[in-house]
PDB file of C-alpha atoms in Angstrom:
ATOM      1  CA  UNK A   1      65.800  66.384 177.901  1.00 85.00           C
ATOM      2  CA  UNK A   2      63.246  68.524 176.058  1.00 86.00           C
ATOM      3  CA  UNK A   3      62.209  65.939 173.513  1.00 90.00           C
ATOM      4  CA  UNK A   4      62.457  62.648 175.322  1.00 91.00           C
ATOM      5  CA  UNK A   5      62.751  59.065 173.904  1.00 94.00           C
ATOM      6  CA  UNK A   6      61.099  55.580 174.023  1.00 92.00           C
ATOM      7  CA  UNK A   7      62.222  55.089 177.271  1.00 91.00           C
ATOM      8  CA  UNK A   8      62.874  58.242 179.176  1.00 88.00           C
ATOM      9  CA  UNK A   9      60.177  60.911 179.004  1.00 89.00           C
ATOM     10  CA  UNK A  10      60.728  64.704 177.879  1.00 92.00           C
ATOM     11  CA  UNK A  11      61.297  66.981 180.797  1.00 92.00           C
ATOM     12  CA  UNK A  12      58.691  69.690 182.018  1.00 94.00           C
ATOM     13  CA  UNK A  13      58.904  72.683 179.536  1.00 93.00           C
ATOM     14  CA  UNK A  14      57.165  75.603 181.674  1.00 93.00           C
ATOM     15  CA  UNK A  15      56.875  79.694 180.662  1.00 92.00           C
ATOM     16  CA  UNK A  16      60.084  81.597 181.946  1.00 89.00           C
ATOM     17  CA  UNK A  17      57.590  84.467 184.257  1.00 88.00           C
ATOM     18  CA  UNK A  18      54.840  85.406 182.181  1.00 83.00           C
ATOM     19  CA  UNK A  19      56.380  85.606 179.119  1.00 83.00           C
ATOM     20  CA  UNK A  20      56.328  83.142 176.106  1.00 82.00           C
ATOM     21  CA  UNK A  21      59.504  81.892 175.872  1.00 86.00           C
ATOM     22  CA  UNK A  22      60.079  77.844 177.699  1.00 89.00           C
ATOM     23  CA  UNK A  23      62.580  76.446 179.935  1.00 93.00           C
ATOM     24  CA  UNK A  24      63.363  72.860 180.652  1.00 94.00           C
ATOM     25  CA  UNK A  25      62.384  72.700 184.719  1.00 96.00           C
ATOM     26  CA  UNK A  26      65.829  70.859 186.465  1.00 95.00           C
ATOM     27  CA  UNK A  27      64.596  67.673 188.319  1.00 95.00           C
ATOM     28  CA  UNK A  28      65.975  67.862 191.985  1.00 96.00           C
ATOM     29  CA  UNK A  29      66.261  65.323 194.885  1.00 96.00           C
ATOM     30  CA  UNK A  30      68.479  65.160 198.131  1.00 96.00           C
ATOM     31  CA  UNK A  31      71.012  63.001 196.703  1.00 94.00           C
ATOM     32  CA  UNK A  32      71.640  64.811 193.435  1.00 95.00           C
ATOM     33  CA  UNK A  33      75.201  66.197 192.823  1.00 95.00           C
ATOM     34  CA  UNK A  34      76.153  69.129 191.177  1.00 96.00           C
ATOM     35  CA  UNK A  35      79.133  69.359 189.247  1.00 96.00           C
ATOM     36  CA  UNK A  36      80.954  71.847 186.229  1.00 96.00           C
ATOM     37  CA  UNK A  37      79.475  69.955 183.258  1.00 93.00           C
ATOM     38  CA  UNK A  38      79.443  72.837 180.918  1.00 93.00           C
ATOM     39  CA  UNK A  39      81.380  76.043 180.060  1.00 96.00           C
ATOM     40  CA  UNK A  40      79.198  77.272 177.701  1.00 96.00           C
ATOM     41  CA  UNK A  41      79.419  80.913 179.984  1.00 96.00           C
ATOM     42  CA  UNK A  42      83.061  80.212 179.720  1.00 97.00           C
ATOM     43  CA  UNK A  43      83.958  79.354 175.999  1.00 97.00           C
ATOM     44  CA  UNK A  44      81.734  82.353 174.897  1.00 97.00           C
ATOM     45  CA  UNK A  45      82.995  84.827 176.521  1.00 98.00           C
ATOM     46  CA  UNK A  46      86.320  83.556 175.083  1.00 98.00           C
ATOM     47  CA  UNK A  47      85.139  83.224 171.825  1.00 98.00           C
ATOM     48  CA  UNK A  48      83.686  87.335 172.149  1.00 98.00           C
ATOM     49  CA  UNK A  49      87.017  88.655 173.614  1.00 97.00           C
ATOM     50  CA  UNK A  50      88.800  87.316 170.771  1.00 97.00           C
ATOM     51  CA  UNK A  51      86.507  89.194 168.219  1.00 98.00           C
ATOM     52  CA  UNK A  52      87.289  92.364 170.729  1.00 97.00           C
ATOM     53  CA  UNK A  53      84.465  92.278 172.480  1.00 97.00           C
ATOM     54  CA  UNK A  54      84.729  92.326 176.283  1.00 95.00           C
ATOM     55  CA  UNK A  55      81.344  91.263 177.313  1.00 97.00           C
ATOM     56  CA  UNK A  56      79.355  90.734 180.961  1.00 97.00           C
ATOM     57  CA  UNK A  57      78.788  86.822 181.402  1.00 97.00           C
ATOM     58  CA  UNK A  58      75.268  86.264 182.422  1.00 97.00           C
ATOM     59  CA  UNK A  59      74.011  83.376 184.729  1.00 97.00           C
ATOM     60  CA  UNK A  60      71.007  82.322 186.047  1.00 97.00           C
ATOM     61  CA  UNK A  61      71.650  82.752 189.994  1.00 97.00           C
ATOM     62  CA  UNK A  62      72.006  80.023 192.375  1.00 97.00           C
ATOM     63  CA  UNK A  63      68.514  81.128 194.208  1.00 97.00           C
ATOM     64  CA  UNK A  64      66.364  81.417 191.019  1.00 97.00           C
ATOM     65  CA  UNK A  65      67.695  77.857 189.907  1.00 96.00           C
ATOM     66  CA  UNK A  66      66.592  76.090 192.575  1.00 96.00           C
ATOM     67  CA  UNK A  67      63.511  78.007 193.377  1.00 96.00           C
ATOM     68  CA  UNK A  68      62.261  77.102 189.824  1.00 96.00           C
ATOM     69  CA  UNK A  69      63.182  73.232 189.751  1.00 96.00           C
ATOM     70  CA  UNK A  70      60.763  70.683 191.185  1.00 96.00           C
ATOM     71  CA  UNK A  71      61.286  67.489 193.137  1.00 95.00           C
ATOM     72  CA  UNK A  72      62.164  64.563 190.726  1.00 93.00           C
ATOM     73  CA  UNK A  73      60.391  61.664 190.023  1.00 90.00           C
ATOM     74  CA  UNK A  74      59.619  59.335 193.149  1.00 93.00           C
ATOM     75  CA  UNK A  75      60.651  62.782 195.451  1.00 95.00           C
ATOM     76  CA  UNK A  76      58.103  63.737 197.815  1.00 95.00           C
ATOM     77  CA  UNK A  77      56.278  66.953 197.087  1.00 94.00           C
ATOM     78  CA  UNK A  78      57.247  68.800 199.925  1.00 94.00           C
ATOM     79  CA  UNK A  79      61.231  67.966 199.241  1.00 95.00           C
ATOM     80  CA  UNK A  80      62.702  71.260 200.455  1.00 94.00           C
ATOM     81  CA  UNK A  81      64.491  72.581 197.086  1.00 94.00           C
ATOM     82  CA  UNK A  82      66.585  75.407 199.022  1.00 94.00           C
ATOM     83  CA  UNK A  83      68.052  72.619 201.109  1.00 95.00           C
ATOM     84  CA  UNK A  84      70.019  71.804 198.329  1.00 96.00           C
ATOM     85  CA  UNK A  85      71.527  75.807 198.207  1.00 94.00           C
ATOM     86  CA  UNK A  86      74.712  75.022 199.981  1.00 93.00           C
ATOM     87  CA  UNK A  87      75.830  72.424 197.471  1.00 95.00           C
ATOM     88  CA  UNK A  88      75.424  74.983 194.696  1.00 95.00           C
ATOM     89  CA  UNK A  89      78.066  77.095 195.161  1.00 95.00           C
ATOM     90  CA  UNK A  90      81.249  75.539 195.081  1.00 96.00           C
ATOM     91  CA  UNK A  91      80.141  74.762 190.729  1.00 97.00           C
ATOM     92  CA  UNK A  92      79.452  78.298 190.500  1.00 97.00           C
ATOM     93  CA  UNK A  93      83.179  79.201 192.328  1.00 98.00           C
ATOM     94  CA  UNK A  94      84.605  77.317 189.685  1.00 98.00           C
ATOM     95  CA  UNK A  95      82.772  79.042 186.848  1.00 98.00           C
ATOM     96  CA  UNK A  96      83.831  82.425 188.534  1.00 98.00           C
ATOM     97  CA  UNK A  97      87.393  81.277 188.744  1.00 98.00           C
ATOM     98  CA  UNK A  98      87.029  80.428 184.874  1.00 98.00           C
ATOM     99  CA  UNK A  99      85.649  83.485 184.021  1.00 98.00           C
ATOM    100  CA  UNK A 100      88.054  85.312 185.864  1.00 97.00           C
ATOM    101  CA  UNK A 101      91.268  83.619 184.413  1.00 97.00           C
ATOM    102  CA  UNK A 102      90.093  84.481 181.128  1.00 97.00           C
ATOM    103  CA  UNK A 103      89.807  88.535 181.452  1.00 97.00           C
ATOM    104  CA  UNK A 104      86.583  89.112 182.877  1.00 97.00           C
ATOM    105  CA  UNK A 105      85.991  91.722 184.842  1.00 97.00           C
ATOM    106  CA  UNK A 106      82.130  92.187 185.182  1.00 98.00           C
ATOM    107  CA  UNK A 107      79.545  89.032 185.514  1.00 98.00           C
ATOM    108  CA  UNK A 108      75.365  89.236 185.760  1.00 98.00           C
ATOM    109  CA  UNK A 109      73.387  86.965 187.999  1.00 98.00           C
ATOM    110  CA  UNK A 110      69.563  87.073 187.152  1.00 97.00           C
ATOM    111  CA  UNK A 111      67.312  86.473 190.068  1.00 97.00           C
ATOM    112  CA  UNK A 112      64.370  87.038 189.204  1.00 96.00           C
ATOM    113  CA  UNK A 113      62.228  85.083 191.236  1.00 97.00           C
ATOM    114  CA  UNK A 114      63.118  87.839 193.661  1.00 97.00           C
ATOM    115  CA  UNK A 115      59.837  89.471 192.202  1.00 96.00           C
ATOM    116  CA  UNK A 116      58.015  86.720 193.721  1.00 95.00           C
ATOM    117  CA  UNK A 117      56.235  86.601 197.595  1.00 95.00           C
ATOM    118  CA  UNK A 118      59.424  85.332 199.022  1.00 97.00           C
ATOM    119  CA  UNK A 119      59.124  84.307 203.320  1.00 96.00           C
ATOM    120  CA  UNK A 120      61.818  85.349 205.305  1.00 96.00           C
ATOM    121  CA  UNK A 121      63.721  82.114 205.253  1.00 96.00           C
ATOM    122  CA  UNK A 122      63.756  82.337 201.268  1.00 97.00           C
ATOM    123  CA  UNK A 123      65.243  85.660 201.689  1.00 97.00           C
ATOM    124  CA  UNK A 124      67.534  84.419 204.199  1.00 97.00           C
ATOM    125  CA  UNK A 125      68.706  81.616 202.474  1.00 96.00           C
ATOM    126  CA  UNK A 126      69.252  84.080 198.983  1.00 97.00           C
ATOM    127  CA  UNK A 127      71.523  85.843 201.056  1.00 97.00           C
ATOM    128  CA  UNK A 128      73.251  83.295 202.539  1.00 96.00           C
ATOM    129  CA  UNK A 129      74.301  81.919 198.904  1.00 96.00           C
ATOM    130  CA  UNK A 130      75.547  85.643 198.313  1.00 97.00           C
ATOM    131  CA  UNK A 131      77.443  85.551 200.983  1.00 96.00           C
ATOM    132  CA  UNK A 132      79.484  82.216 200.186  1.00 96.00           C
ATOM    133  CA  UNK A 133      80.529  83.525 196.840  1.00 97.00           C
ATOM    134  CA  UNK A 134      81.624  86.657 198.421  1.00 96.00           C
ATOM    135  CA  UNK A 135      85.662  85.617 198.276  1.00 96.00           C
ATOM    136  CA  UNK A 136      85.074  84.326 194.778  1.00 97.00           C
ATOM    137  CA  UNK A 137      83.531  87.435 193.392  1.00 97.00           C
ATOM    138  CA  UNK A 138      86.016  89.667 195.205  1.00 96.00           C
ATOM    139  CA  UNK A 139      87.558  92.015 192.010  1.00 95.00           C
ATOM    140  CA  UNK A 140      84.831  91.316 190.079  1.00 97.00           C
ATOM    141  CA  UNK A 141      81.939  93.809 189.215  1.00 98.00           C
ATOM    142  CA  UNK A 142      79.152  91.984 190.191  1.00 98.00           C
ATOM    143  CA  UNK A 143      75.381  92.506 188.350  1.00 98.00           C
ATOM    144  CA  UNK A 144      72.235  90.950 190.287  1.00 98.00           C
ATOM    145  CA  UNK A 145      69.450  91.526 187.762  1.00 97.00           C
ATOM    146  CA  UNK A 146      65.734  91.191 188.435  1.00 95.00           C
ATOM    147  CA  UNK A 147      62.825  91.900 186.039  1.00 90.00           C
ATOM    148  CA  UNK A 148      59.131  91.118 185.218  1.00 89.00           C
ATOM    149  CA  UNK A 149      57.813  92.963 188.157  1.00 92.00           C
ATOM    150  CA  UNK A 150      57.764  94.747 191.102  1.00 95.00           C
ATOM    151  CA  UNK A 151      60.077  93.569 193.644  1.00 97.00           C
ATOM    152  CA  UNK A 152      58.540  93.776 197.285  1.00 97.00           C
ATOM    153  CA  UNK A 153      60.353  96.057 199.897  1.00 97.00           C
ATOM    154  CA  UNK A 154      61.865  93.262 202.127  1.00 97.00           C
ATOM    155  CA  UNK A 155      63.188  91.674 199.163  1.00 97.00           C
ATOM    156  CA  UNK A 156      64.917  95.170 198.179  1.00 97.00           C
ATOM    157  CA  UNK A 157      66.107  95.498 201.082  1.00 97.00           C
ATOM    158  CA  UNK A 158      67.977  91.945 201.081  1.00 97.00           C
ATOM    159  CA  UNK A 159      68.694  92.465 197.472  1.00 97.00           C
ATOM    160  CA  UNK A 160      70.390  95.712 198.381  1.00 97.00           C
ATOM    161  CA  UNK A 161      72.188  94.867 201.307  1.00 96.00           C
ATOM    162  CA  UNK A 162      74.961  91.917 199.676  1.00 96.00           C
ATOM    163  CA  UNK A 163      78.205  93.018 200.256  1.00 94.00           C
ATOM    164  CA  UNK A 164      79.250  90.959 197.078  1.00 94.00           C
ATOM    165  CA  UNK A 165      77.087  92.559 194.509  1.00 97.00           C
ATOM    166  CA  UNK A 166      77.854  96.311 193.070  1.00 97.00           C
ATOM    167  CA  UNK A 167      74.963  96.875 190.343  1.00 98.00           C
ATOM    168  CA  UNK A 168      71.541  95.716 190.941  1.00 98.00           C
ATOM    169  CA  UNK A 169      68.684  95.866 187.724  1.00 97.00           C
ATOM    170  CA  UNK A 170      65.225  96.632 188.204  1.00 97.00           C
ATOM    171  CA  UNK A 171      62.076  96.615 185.775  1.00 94.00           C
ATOM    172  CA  UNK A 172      60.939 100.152 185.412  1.00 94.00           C
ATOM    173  CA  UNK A 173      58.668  99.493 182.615  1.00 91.00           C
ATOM    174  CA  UNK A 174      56.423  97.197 184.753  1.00 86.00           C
ATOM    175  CA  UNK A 175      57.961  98.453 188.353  1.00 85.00           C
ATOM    176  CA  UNK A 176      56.639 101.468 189.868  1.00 84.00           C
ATOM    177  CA  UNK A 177      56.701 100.735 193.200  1.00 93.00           C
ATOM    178  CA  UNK A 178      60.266  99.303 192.703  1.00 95.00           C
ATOM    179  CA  UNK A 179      60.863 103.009 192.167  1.00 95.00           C
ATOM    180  CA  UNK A 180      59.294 104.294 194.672  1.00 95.00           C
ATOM    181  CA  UNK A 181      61.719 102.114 196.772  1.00 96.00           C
ATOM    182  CA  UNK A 182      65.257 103.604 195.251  1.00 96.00           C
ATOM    183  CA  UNK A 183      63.886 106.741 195.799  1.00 95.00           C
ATOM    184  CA  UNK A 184      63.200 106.243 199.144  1.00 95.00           C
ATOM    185  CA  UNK A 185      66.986 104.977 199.751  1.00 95.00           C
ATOM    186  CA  UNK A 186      69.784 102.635 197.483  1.00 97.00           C
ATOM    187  CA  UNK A 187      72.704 102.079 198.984  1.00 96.00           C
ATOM    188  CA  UNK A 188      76.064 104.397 198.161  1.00 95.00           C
ATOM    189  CA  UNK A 189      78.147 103.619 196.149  1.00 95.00           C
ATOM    190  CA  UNK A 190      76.706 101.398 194.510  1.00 97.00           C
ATOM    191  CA  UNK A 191      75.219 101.470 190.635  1.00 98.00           C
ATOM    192  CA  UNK A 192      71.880 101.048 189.371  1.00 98.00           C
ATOM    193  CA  UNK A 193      70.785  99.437 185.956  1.00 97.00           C
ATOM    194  CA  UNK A 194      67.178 100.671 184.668  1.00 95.00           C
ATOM    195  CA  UNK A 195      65.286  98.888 182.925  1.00 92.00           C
ATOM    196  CA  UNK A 196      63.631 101.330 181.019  1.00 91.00           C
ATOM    197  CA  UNK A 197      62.901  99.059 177.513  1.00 87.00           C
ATOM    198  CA  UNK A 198      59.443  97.261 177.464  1.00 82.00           C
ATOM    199  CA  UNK A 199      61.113  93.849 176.442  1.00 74.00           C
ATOM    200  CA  UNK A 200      57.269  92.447 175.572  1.00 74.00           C
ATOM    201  CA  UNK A 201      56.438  95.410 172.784  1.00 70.00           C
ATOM    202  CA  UNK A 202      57.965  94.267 169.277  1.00 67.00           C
ATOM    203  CA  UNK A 203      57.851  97.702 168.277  1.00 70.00           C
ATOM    204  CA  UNK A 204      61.015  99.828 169.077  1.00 61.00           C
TER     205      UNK A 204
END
């Protein structure tokens, strides 16, 4: 995928935010299936627990994923990538279920295209993904991390309101108005992850 050969060409390598580390950009149309192809999240959190380490699982959420694909070759431009969302979810139920047979007890979803000027239907439809996995997720503590920015109120306030998640992550280094925003109200009972670490300055 990220090197190509003499007859299929390398995948799109793009910046992850504004940072300078790549990612491959996932090729989407309407017909393309999703399936459990592999358990890298899986196997590795194995591999930790038996070293005694009991470590959070981290995945790239469903929303993020799709928001940052583009249509494949011979798609049209305007193909609709979030009208793909509800075929997402039943892979990432049986990751969950994985995860959750072998002893986890916490997983991380980053989102953080949520820093992005989302419209109300991208919100909408962020939700709605949340809300599918809900019955999966049940017993699990559930991370939603975002980072790189500020995130903007109405997206807070979506981000905030899933009944499935327990710990949301914000960027304090580069988020002061994110912030102001828990300050002005985050939810009860709920926990808070700060990122307080400039993850761009090599120096400690």
């Amino acid at each position: 995928m990220a090197r190509g050969n003499a007859s299929v060409p390398a995948m799109e390598m793009t910046k992850w935010f504004d940072t300078n580390y790549h990612f491959i950009v996932p090729e989407l149309g309407p017909d393309v299936k999703f399936t459990y192809a592999s358990h890298k999240a899986v196997n590795e959190y194995k591999e930790a627990k038996a070293l005694g380490v009991d470590t959070v699982p981290v995945l790239v959420g469903p929303f993020t994923f799709l928001s940052l694909s583009k249509p494949a070759k011979g798609v049209e431009k305007t193909f609709p990538k979030l009208s793909l969302l509800d075929k997402i979810p039943p892979v990432y139920k049986e990751v969950i279920a994985d995860l959750k047979a072998a002893g986890a007890s916490a997983i991380q979803f980053d989102e953080p295209v949520l820093v992005m000027d989302l419209e109300s239907h991208q919100l909408e439809a962020f939700a709605n993904a949340y809300s599918e996995l809900e019955s999966s997720l049940a017993g699990l503590h559930v991370i939603n991390e975002t980072y790189f920015a500020d995130v903007p109120q109405e997206a807070y306030k979506t981000l905030t309101s899933l009944n499935a998640v327990s710990g949301f992550g914000f960027d304090l280094v580069r988020g002061a108005k994110t912030l102001d925003l828990i300050k002005g109200g985050f939810p009860a009972g709920k926990f808070l992850y700060a990122g307080v670490v400039d993850g761009r300055n090599i120096w400690a």
